[in-house]
Each structure stands twice: as structure tokens, then as C-alpha cells.
């Protein structure tokens, strides 16, 4: 299961490595790390501390063990919860979608840990003709969806694909 | 009754449409206290002049029979503007969005000789909007250009006058009927882009060289005019992030339809200065999912919420209707 863990670290060198060590030791799959620097996303805790959000993929007991190990090293766990996708969009890509490595396109979205491609349809009328693809993507929240769209735009530019976005997306 | 001496500079489709609506709405104009006396009409061959007022029926007949109204061969629009005594220049010559073309020269000359201007010509506004508005202001001239965006669809005056007091957050819409027609027909006919483009050219909906429409340049020009005229920006075509419709496939339209969406070429202006033209997925039934050659604009405001207007984006009489409403709003105010 995919889990988000919000932790608090002292604002000192080496603290992030200390926090990631239990993740590695317990062989959990670390999907992403967000390092918050006094943004609107941080929970006010006071002192010279920073918040980090880890997204992990591991079974329940493994998550419990990571939590225990972190707490033993003095890391303060602010929140832990199974992640649910709250936002969905469908986009269209047109061009040499397959030839430019569709698997890479999908894994670059899935690899973010904040969004994943949950459905895809492809239409390849003839060889040499452009392929059209509709991708449905789930994201954790609005901000994560915005970040995913930025990644999609970069992929489309790099692979010379036409990206057609929904009207209500910036 | 206020008598306004006017010239019609350009007597193609829109110029003839202006002549027709002036004839058809003569009584209406009179009721508004306005008597428009057209003293000069110019086309590419020359001009016809009568300082006591031309018979517009005869001008239209001459154009239909001989292909020109010209009696004064070689007398240009600029000659008419600078030499003939009149109050209002109706500038409806073909547009040039790179240099502003003859339209820019005509507009400058009109203001410098203290004449009011109503135009449907996008080019001068895209290239030199600020210069022209300042020139009009310095010379105490009216300058109206509703017909430059969305043909018959009222949008500039709606936002500037009808929605005064509202802060406009963004405007997005379909501002090119040719692209809308092509995308609509591609889906209806299960056809690819090039097949429908050929149909559109045959029907006179698209130009033989359709680049200006299908690459989104025309839409970008209208986005620039709205950005400058309504949002007070100082933008040019180069400031628009632009993608056209040439890469859209039937399959993409079909896939979109399966999830209840269609693809439209959308121009967008955001108040933070971001301007874009791109194909976008629009839910079927959304106010922006209009079909065929229709234009539509959705305006997001702080007080009134979302306001959507739709109308015919091109056509002789339709575009002339915007020219007429500009004329009435200018002189009725007096």
C-alpha cells in the first residue's frame, strides 16, 4: 500500500539520511521525498525544524516497523496515512506516442509517487501516421495534479507530442 | 439630427455588408438622432466620391456588375482620408498582422486629420494598439473596433461598458470560426484534418492558404487585442504561447468523445499577463462547446461570476452589425 508520512527533522546536516535509514533497512519502496521549507504546507511546530513528506510503498507491518525505528532515533512523526487519489484528469497526446517510448512516459508520471496513469487508450491508424492516446491520470491532490501537468508538458515538448489538456487546467 | 459624413475604406465583403446595414437601418439610425452620409467609398481600384452623399444602392450595384466602385481610378483610401472633408472613417480593408498594412497607415492618417474611426481591421490593433489609442486620444477622436474580435459577437464593449466595475480575471473562448468548423466536421464526418480542410476551402470557410487560421495566428491576434483593449496590457503576437489545430486527428476527437469531451481551439487571456492559444478538451454541454463556425467567449469576473457570449464570428452582415453598433454608441452618446 502507498503511504504518506509527514515527519519533522532538526534543521541540521545529516538529518534526512538519518530519517531514510529505517526505510532502507526495512526494504520499503521509497517513492518520493518532499522537503518543505516554511511553506503554507507545513504544520506550525516552532523551533529550528523542517518538515519532510515521504511517500512509501510497503506492507502495513513494514510501515509500523519503520515508524518505530524512526521514533527510536528521535524523529517526530507528524502524520501517517494511506494515500488516496482525489483528483483525476484525462489528457490526449498526439504524435509518435509509441515510438517515443510510451512506457517511459507512463513511468515518469508513476515515478513521481504523487500521481499515476490508471487508464490509457491508443489509436494507431496506419504506420507513419500519428498515434493518438488518451491517458487518465489520478493525483493525490490539486497541487500534485498541477505538478503532474508540468511534467506532462515537459515530456510533450521533449518528445514533440501535442498535449491536449482539459479546459479547466492551467 | 446629427449628420455624420463618413467614408467606407475597403469595399470587399465587410465593406459591402456595412453599406447594406446602413441602408437597412437608416430609419433606426434616424430615430437615434444619427444621419450617416457616406461621402466616399474606396476599393482596391480606386474611389467614388460625392460630398453630398453617395447612393449606396448604386455603389453595391456597381461593385456587383463591374467588380469595382471606382470612378476616381487610383484614388486610395489614404487619399480619401487626407483630402476629403468628413467626420468618420469606416476602415474595413484586408488585414495584415505583421506590419499593420494599409490599415495602419489609414488609421494614423484618420486620427492626424481628426477623424473618428470604426474598424474591423485587426492588423493595426495587433501591431500598434497603444500608439493608435494614444493618437486617437490626443486628437480627440473616437476609436471603436468591436468587429475585430468575434465578428457579430459583442465582447469588447461588453467587458468595457456592460461589465464596468467588475474585475475581469480571465477570458477564454473560441475566436476563429474556421478552426471550429474544421474540428466540428472532422468528428461528424469521421475524417482527418486534410480532408475537412479541403471541404472548408471549397465552401469558402477557409482561405486557400489557411495557415493564418489553422496555426492559431488569427486567434492569437484576437487574444492580443483583448489583452490590450480590455486588460490594458501592451502585448504583441510574440507574447502568445500558440499551438494550432493541424496535428489534431479524428482518432483524438473520437477518444475525447468517449469520455464526453470535444476538442476546441481555445484562446485565453489571464489577468496576470499569460496569453495562450491551444487545442483544449471541452466537456460536451460546456458553454464553450459550440459547434460549426460559431465563436464564443467566457468571461470570468469577480462580481458577476462567469458570463458567456456566443455569436457568428464572421460573415459580411454579421461583422457589419458590430461596425453599426460602434457607430451608434459613438454618436448616440453625444
XYZ file of C-alpha atoms in Angstrom:
504
model
C 0.000 0.000 0.000
C 1.033 3.567 -0.657
C 1.547 5.645 2.471
C 2.392 9.277 3.096
C 4.487 10.020 6.142
C 4.958 13.594 7.353
C 7.964 13.817 9.649
C 9.802 16.590 11.429
C 13.577 16.841 11.440
C 16.045 19.144 13.149
C 17.317 21.698 10.650
C 20.836 20.231 10.729
C 23.018 18.384 8.198
C 22.587 14.609 8.103
C 19.056 14.549 9.467
C 17.442 13.393 6.225
C 19.845 10.458 5.899
C 19.016 9.531 9.483
C 15.324 9.505 8.622
C 15.748 7.467 5.443
C 17.906 4.809 7.036
C 14.927 2.906 8.623
C 13.170 2.971 5.235
C 16.142 1.367 3.565
C 16.767 -1.107 6.397
C 13.162 -2.338 6.292
C 13.272 -2.633 2.483
C 10.304 -0.327 1.817
C 9.981 1.246 -1.613
C 10.629 4.978 -1.257
C 8.625 6.729 -3.973
C 9.235 10.370 -3.235
C 10.635 12.840 -0.737
C 9.296 16.393 -0.419
C 11.292 18.803 1.660
C 9.188 21.691 2.910
C 10.845 24.964 3.812
C 8.393 27.072 5.771
C 5.676 26.936 3.163
C 1.942 27.059 3.592
C 2.011 23.259 3.602
C 3.948 22.998 6.840
C 2.317 22.393 10.192
C 3.483 25.004 12.720
C 5.684 23.304 15.309
C 8.172 26.015 16.339
C 12.000 25.809 16.637
C 14.629 25.211 14.003
C 12.968 22.258 12.430
C 11.959 21.249 8.944
C 9.191 19.054 7.682
C 9.637 16.303 5.144
C 6.985 14.269 3.419
C 7.865 10.711 2.416
C 5.706 8.632 0.133
C 6.391 4.925 0.671
C 5.095 1.741 -0.847
C 5.196 -1.114 1.680
C 3.010 -3.530 3.594
C 1.329 -2.446 6.862
C 3.690 -4.236 9.274
C 6.739 -2.814 7.480
C 5.355 0.691 7.832
C 4.822 0.060 11.571
C 8.442 -1.104 11.928
C 9.756 1.970 10.065
C 7.689 4.176 12.359
C 9.095 2.505 15.487
C 12.673 2.743 14.192
C 12.267 6.421 13.351
C 10.847 7.262 16.741
C 13.763 5.462 18.422
C 16.159 7.856 16.672
C 14.146 10.844 17.919
C 12.360 11.677 14.666
C 8.967 13.197 15.287
C 6.230 11.700 13.098
C 3.520 14.283 12.492
C 1.129 12.293 10.328
C 0.926 8.953 8.678
C -1.794 7.745 6.386
C -2.692 5.663 3.424
C -2.724 7.844 0.370
C -5.846 8.257 -1.671
C -6.094 9.870 -5.064
C -8.551 12.727 -5.041
C -8.045 14.275 -8.462
C -8.457 12.769 -11.928
C -7.790 14.153 -15.378
C -7.861 12.768 -18.870
C -5.421 14.218 -21.380
C -4.809 13.489 -25.041
C -1.376 13.042 -26.611
C -0.949 13.109 -30.395
C 2.176 12.269 -32.388
C 4.664 9.427 -32.285
C 3.430 8.442 -28.847
C 4.564 4.795 -29.050
C 7.837 5.352 -30.883
C 8.900 7.910 -28.309
C 8.613 5.214 -25.606
C 5.164 5.235 -24.087
C 6.451 3.124 -21.168
C 8.902 5.874 -20.300
C 6.101 8.470 -20.467
C 3.958 6.449 -18.068
C 6.767 5.574 -15.672
C 7.773 9.250 -15.427
C 4.258 10.011 -14.163
C 4.000 6.948 -11.932
C 7.530 7.525 -10.612
C 6.516 10.810 -9.021
C 4.626 8.990 -6.283
C 2.004 11.727 -6.378
C 0.146 10.589 -9.483
C -0.297 7.539 -11.632
C -1.624 6.637 -15.047
C -4.683 4.469 -14.419
C -6.074 4.122 -17.914
C -4.826 4.516 -21.437
C -6.307 4.025 -24.873
C -4.282 4.159 -28.056
C -5.277 4.519 -31.664
C -2.721 3.861 -34.385
C -4.498 4.219 -37.747
C -1.522 3.435 -40.005
C 2.234 3.109 -39.790
C 3.841 6.546 -40.144
C 0.552 8.232 -39.213
C 0.443 9.938 -35.830
C -0.847 7.965 -32.894
C -3.482 9.379 -30.573
C -3.546 8.409 -26.925
C -5.933 9.271 -24.107
C -4.378 8.988 -20.656
C -6.346 9.087 -17.441
C -4.218 10.144 -14.520
C -5.029 10.141 -10.817
C -3.232 12.515 -8.476
C -3.196 12.886 -4.710
C -4.494 16.452 -4.709
C -4.834 19.666 -6.726
C -1.257 20.815 -6.183
C 0.063 17.370 -7.125
C -2.118 17.434 -10.236
C -0.623 20.797 -11.198
C 2.901 19.354 -10.780
C 1.929 16.341 -12.897
C 0.669 18.607 -15.686
C 4.025 20.438 -15.630
C 5.802 17.076 -16.027
C 3.450 16.137 -18.883
C 4.165 19.437 -20.627
C 7.914 18.813 -20.354
C 7.543 15.265 -21.730
C 5.368 16.501 -24.632
C 7.913 19.179 -25.513
C 10.859 16.787 -25.305
C 9.124 14.105 -27.405
C 7.484 16.583 -29.811
C 3.969 15.415 -28.970
C 0.841 17.571 -28.965
C -0.613 17.595 -25.467
C -4.306 18.489 -25.270
C -5.264 19.493 -21.739
C -8.729 19.922 -20.233
C -10.184 23.440 -20.407
C -10.166 23.860 -16.623
C -6.469 23.055 -16.168
C -3.991 25.943 -16.021
C -30.436 65.116 -36.068
C -26.670 64.869 -36.216
C -25.298 64.390 -39.724
C -22.082 62.380 -39.848
C -20.093 62.399 -43.051
C -18.391 59.030 -43.430
C -16.062 57.134 -45.737
C -16.016 53.380 -46.249
C -12.398 52.418 -46.866
C -12.415 48.900 -48.293
C -15.386 47.552 -50.216
C -14.954 43.806 -50.007
C -17.277 41.519 -48.122
C -17.349 43.584 -44.906
C -17.430 46.988 -46.625
C -20.430 45.887 -48.686
C -22.019 44.486 -45.511
C -21.591 47.918 -43.893
C -23.299 49.556 -46.881
C -26.184 47.080 -46.615
C -26.730 47.613 -42.886
C -26.535 51.400 -43.284
C -29.282 51.145 -45.898
C -31.346 48.660 -43.896
C -31.034 50.595 -40.622
C -31.410 54.153 -41.949
C -34.702 54.698 -40.096
C -33.308 53.162 -36.908
C -30.277 55.452 -37.061
C -32.532 58.457 -37.659
C -34.569 57.559 -34.587
C -31.314 57.578 -32.632
C -30.692 61.085 -33.997
C -27.958 59.966 -36.393
C -27.840 60.555 -40.142
C -24.863 58.787 -41.748
C -23.965 60.354 -45.079
C -21.358 58.258 -46.883
C -19.285 60.681 -48.974
C -16.625 58.268 -50.208
C -16.235 54.556 -50.869
C -12.870 53.052 -51.753
C -11.825 49.673 -53.060
C -8.550 48.309 -54.432
C -9.043 50.029 -57.819
C -9.951 53.497 -56.631
C -12.723 55.571 -55.103
C -16.109 57.093 -55.679
C -16.758 60.470 -54.112
C -19.811 62.655 -53.567
C -19.589 65.245 -50.840
C -23.383 65.468 -50.746
C -23.705 61.748 -50.041
C -23.415 58.652 -52.232
C -26.261 56.367 -53.217
C -25.114 53.156 -51.522
C -27.522 51.028 -53.595
C -25.699 52.256 -56.707
C -22.300 51.557 -55.117
C -23.339 47.967 -54.354
C -24.719 47.528 -57.876
C -21.542 48.908 -59.461
C -19.423 46.541 -57.356
C -21.575 43.572 -58.383
C -21.605 44.497 -62.081
C -18.122 45.882 -62.671
C -16.199 44.450 -59.742
C -15.349 47.944 -58.532
C -16.942 51.167 -57.343
C -14.034 53.226 -58.617
C -14.776 56.344 -60.608
C -11.641 58.099 -59.426
C -9.196 55.399 -60.593
C -6.134 55.125 -58.399
C -7.514 57.299 -55.613
C -6.595 55.377 -52.475
C -8.104 55.188 -49.028
C -5.286 57.364 -47.754
C -6.108 59.987 -50.420
C -9.762 59.975 -49.341
C -8.886 60.265 -45.648
C -6.478 63.142 -46.148
C -8.260 65.081 -48.914
C -11.994 64.637 -48.447
C -13.767 66.520 -45.707
C -15.623 64.073 -43.434
C -16.031 63.009 -39.790
C -15.863 59.214 -39.660
C -13.598 56.674 -41.325
C -15.038 53.158 -41.539
C -11.816 51.225 -42.126
C -12.562 47.711 -43.392
C -9.591 46.909 -45.657
C -7.931 43.450 -45.685
C -5.775 42.876 -42.638
C -2.012 42.497 -42.313
C -0.977 41.344 -38.877
C 2.759 41.578 -39.496
C 3.107 45.228 -40.494
C -0.420 46.558 -39.917
C -0.591 47.134 -43.704
C -2.647 49.872 -45.336
C -4.991 49.784 -42.351
C -2.302 51.149 -40.042
C -1.440 53.938 -42.490
C -5.137 54.783 -42.872
C -5.818 54.847 -39.137
C -2.841 57.085 -38.399
C -3.927 59.473 -41.147
C -7.517 59.464 -39.892
C -6.531 60.479 -36.359
C -3.975 63.009 -37.530
C -6.749 64.669 -39.564
C -9.055 64.465 -36.502
C -11.473 61.891 -37.884
C -13.233 59.257 -35.806
C -12.586 55.627 -36.704
C -14.606 52.419 -36.622
C -12.714 49.393 -37.886
C -12.923 45.637 -38.323
C -9.238 45.509 -39.275
C -7.237 43.523 -36.707
C -3.748 44.154 -38.104
C -3.231 47.759 -36.956
C -4.537 46.948 -33.466
C -2.317 43.888 -33.110
C 0.784 45.764 -34.225
C 0.301 49.279 -32.785
C -2.568 49.268 -30.323
C -1.064 51.660 -27.796
C 0.186 54.119 -30.397
C -3.205 54.236 -32.100
C -5.233 54.671 -28.915
C -2.912 57.479 -27.795
C -3.110 59.142 -31.205
C -6.920 58.964 -31.115
C -6.931 60.420 -27.597
C -4.510 63.238 -28.433
C -6.658 64.250 -31.396
C -9.950 63.943 -29.544
C -11.210 61.178 -31.830
C -13.451 58.207 -31.183
C -11.795 54.855 -31.907
C -14.002 51.757 -31.910
C -13.118 48.239 -33.037
C -15.723 45.757 -31.737
C -15.758 43.953 -35.108
C -12.074 42.976 -34.802
C -12.850 40.194 -32.309
C -15.632 37.656 -32.709
C -17.445 39.265 -35.673
C -21.036 39.774 -34.569
C -20.346 38.627 -31.006
C -20.238 41.627 -28.671
C -17.253 41.237 -26.384
C -15.006 44.306 -26.188
C -17.806 46.755 -25.477
C -19.499 44.223 -23.197
C -16.430 43.973 -20.996
C -15.545 47.656 -21.080
C -19.027 49.115 -20.716
C -21.607 46.463 -19.863
C -19.464 44.906 -17.147
C -17.852 48.086 -15.826
C -16.966 47.755 -12.144
C -16.185 44.061 -12.414
C -12.603 42.913 -12.240
C -12.009 40.518 -15.110
C -9.949 37.519 -14.039
C -9.720 35.782 -17.388
C -11.310 35.400 -20.780
C -11.289 32.184 -22.741
C -13.067 31.380 -25.918
C -13.259 30.259 -29.493
C -12.322 33.211 -31.674
C -11.868 31.531 -35.067
C -14.846 30.068 -36.892
C -12.702 28.272 -39.487
C -10.909 26.150 -36.865
C -14.170 25.455 -35.081
C -15.768 24.363 -38.333
C -12.860 22.029 -39.187
C -12.814 20.379 -35.732
C -16.612 20.004 -35.696
C -16.710 18.464 -39.162
C -13.727 16.133 -38.578
C -15.680 14.426 -35.812
C -19.028 14.452 -37.630
C -17.585 13.033 -40.836
C -15.031 10.692 -39.197
C -12.457 12.400 -41.401
C -8.918 13.596 -40.995
C -7.766 17.187 -40.928
C -6.690 17.499 -44.580
C -9.985 16.139 -45.954
C -12.070 18.638 -43.985
C -9.692 21.463 -44.778
C -10.337 20.820 -48.483
C -14.093 20.957 -47.813
C -13.717 24.199 -45.865
C -11.702 25.794 -48.695
C -14.332 24.679 -51.250
C -17.094 26.251 -49.136
C -15.146 29.482 -48.726
C -14.897 28.978 -44.960
C -11.112 28.591 -45.120
C -8.635 30.538 -47.234
C -6.629 28.740 -49.943
C -3.646 29.345 -47.672
C -5.206 28.502 -44.308
C -2.036 28.976 -42.217
C -3.287 32.134 -40.580
C -6.372 30.368 -39.200
C -5.246 26.792 -38.546
C -1.940 27.656 -36.895
C -3.838 29.786 -34.392
C -2.322 33.100 -35.599
C -5.725 34.731 -36.131
C -6.869 33.609 -32.673
C -3.601 34.878 -31.180
C -4.217 38.269 -32.800
C -7.644 38.498 -31.177
C -6.177 37.431 -27.847
C -3.679 40.302 -28.175
C -6.440 42.819 -28.975
C -8.479 41.718 -25.941
C -5.394 41.753 -23.699
C -4.568 45.312 -24.756
C -8.078 46.744 -25.086
C -9.734 45.196 -22.055
C -6.895 44.339 -19.679
C -4.773 47.400 -20.500
C -1.735 45.290 -21.396
C 0.856 46.089 -24.045
C 1.209 42.755 -25.826
C 2.054 41.551 -29.318
C 1.574 38.224 -31.115
C 5.047 37.147 -29.935
C 3.753 37.149 -26.346
C 1.170 34.436 -27.088
C 2.036 30.802 -26.351
C 0.462 29.369 -29.508
C -0.422 25.918 -30.864
C -2.742 25.350 -33.844
C -5.032 22.507 -34.870
C -3.066 20.903 -37.714
C -1.941 17.935 -35.601
C -5.424 17.061 -34.319
C -6.553 13.640 -35.543
C -10.007 12.162 -35.949
C -8.959 9.437 -33.505
C -8.175 12.048 -30.848
C -11.637 13.579 -31.306
C -13.231 10.155 -31.136
C -11.348 9.202 -27.953
C -12.287 12.503 -26.353
C -15.939 11.941 -27.253
C -15.865 8.602 -25.433
C -15.225 10.488 -22.203
C -17.845 13.130 -23.046
C -15.436 15.758 -24.375
C -14.644 17.539 -27.582
C -11.512 19.379 -28.761
C -11.684 23.132 -29.432
C -9.057 25.750 -30.264
C -9.177 27.991 -27.213
C -7.676 31.445 -26.847
C -7.099 32.556 -23.278
C -6.134 35.777 -21.533
C -5.301 35.762 -17.832
C -5.080 38.948 -15.844
C -1.519 38.071 -14.763
C -0.484 38.540 -18.415
C -0.348 34.944 -19.617
C -1.758 34.609 -23.132
C -2.277 31.297 -24.889
C -3.872 29.635 -27.882
C -4.097 25.831 -27.839
C -6.423 22.934 -28.551
C -8.189 22.022 -25.294
C -10.578 19.323 -24.134
C -14.001 20.838 -23.509
C -16.846 18.813 -21.968
C -19.840 18.414 -24.278
C -22.539 20.731 -22.923
C -19.960 23.193 -21.501
C -20.706 26.809 -22.556
C -17.564 26.770 -24.736
C -18.522 23.624 -26.679
C -20.274 25.481 -29.518
C -20.205 23.899 -32.987
C -19.686 24.911 -36.589
C -18.390 28.393 -37.348
C -19.701 29.909 -34.122
C -17.494 31.956 -31.816
C -17.864 32.035 -28.048
C -16.217 33.789 -25.122
C -16.441 33.051 -21.437
C -15.504 35.912 -19.128
C -14.595 35.245 -15.502
C -15.292 38.199 -13.235
C -15.079 38.883 -9.513
C -18.664 40.133 -9.083
C -20.775 38.795 -11.925
C -19.139 35.348 -11.954
C -18.928 33.736 -15.346
C -20.565 35.383 -18.350
C -20.633 33.664 -21.716
C -21.451 35.200 -25.080
C -21.717 33.431 -28.386
C -22.343 34.524 -31.947
C -21.321 34.348 -35.558
C -17.612 35.088 -35.778
C -17.555 36.038 -39.436
C -19.795 36.966 -42.337
C -20.455 40.190 -44.164
C -23.616 41.493 -42.491
C -22.788 39.869 -39.120
C -19.455 41.685 -38.875
C -21.062 44.876 -40.204
C -23.545 44.665 -37.323
C -20.661 45.236 -34.905
C -19.482 48.201 -37.004
C -23.009 49.623 -36.843
C -23.283 49.199 -33.085
C -19.952 51.024 -32.661
C -21.216 53.891 -34.837
C -24.437 54.170 -32.838
C -22.636 54.028 -29.480
C -20.265 56.810 -30.589
C -22.784 59.303 -31.820
C -25.754 58.457 -29.626
C -23.614 59.408 -26.633
C -23.441 62.929 -27.998
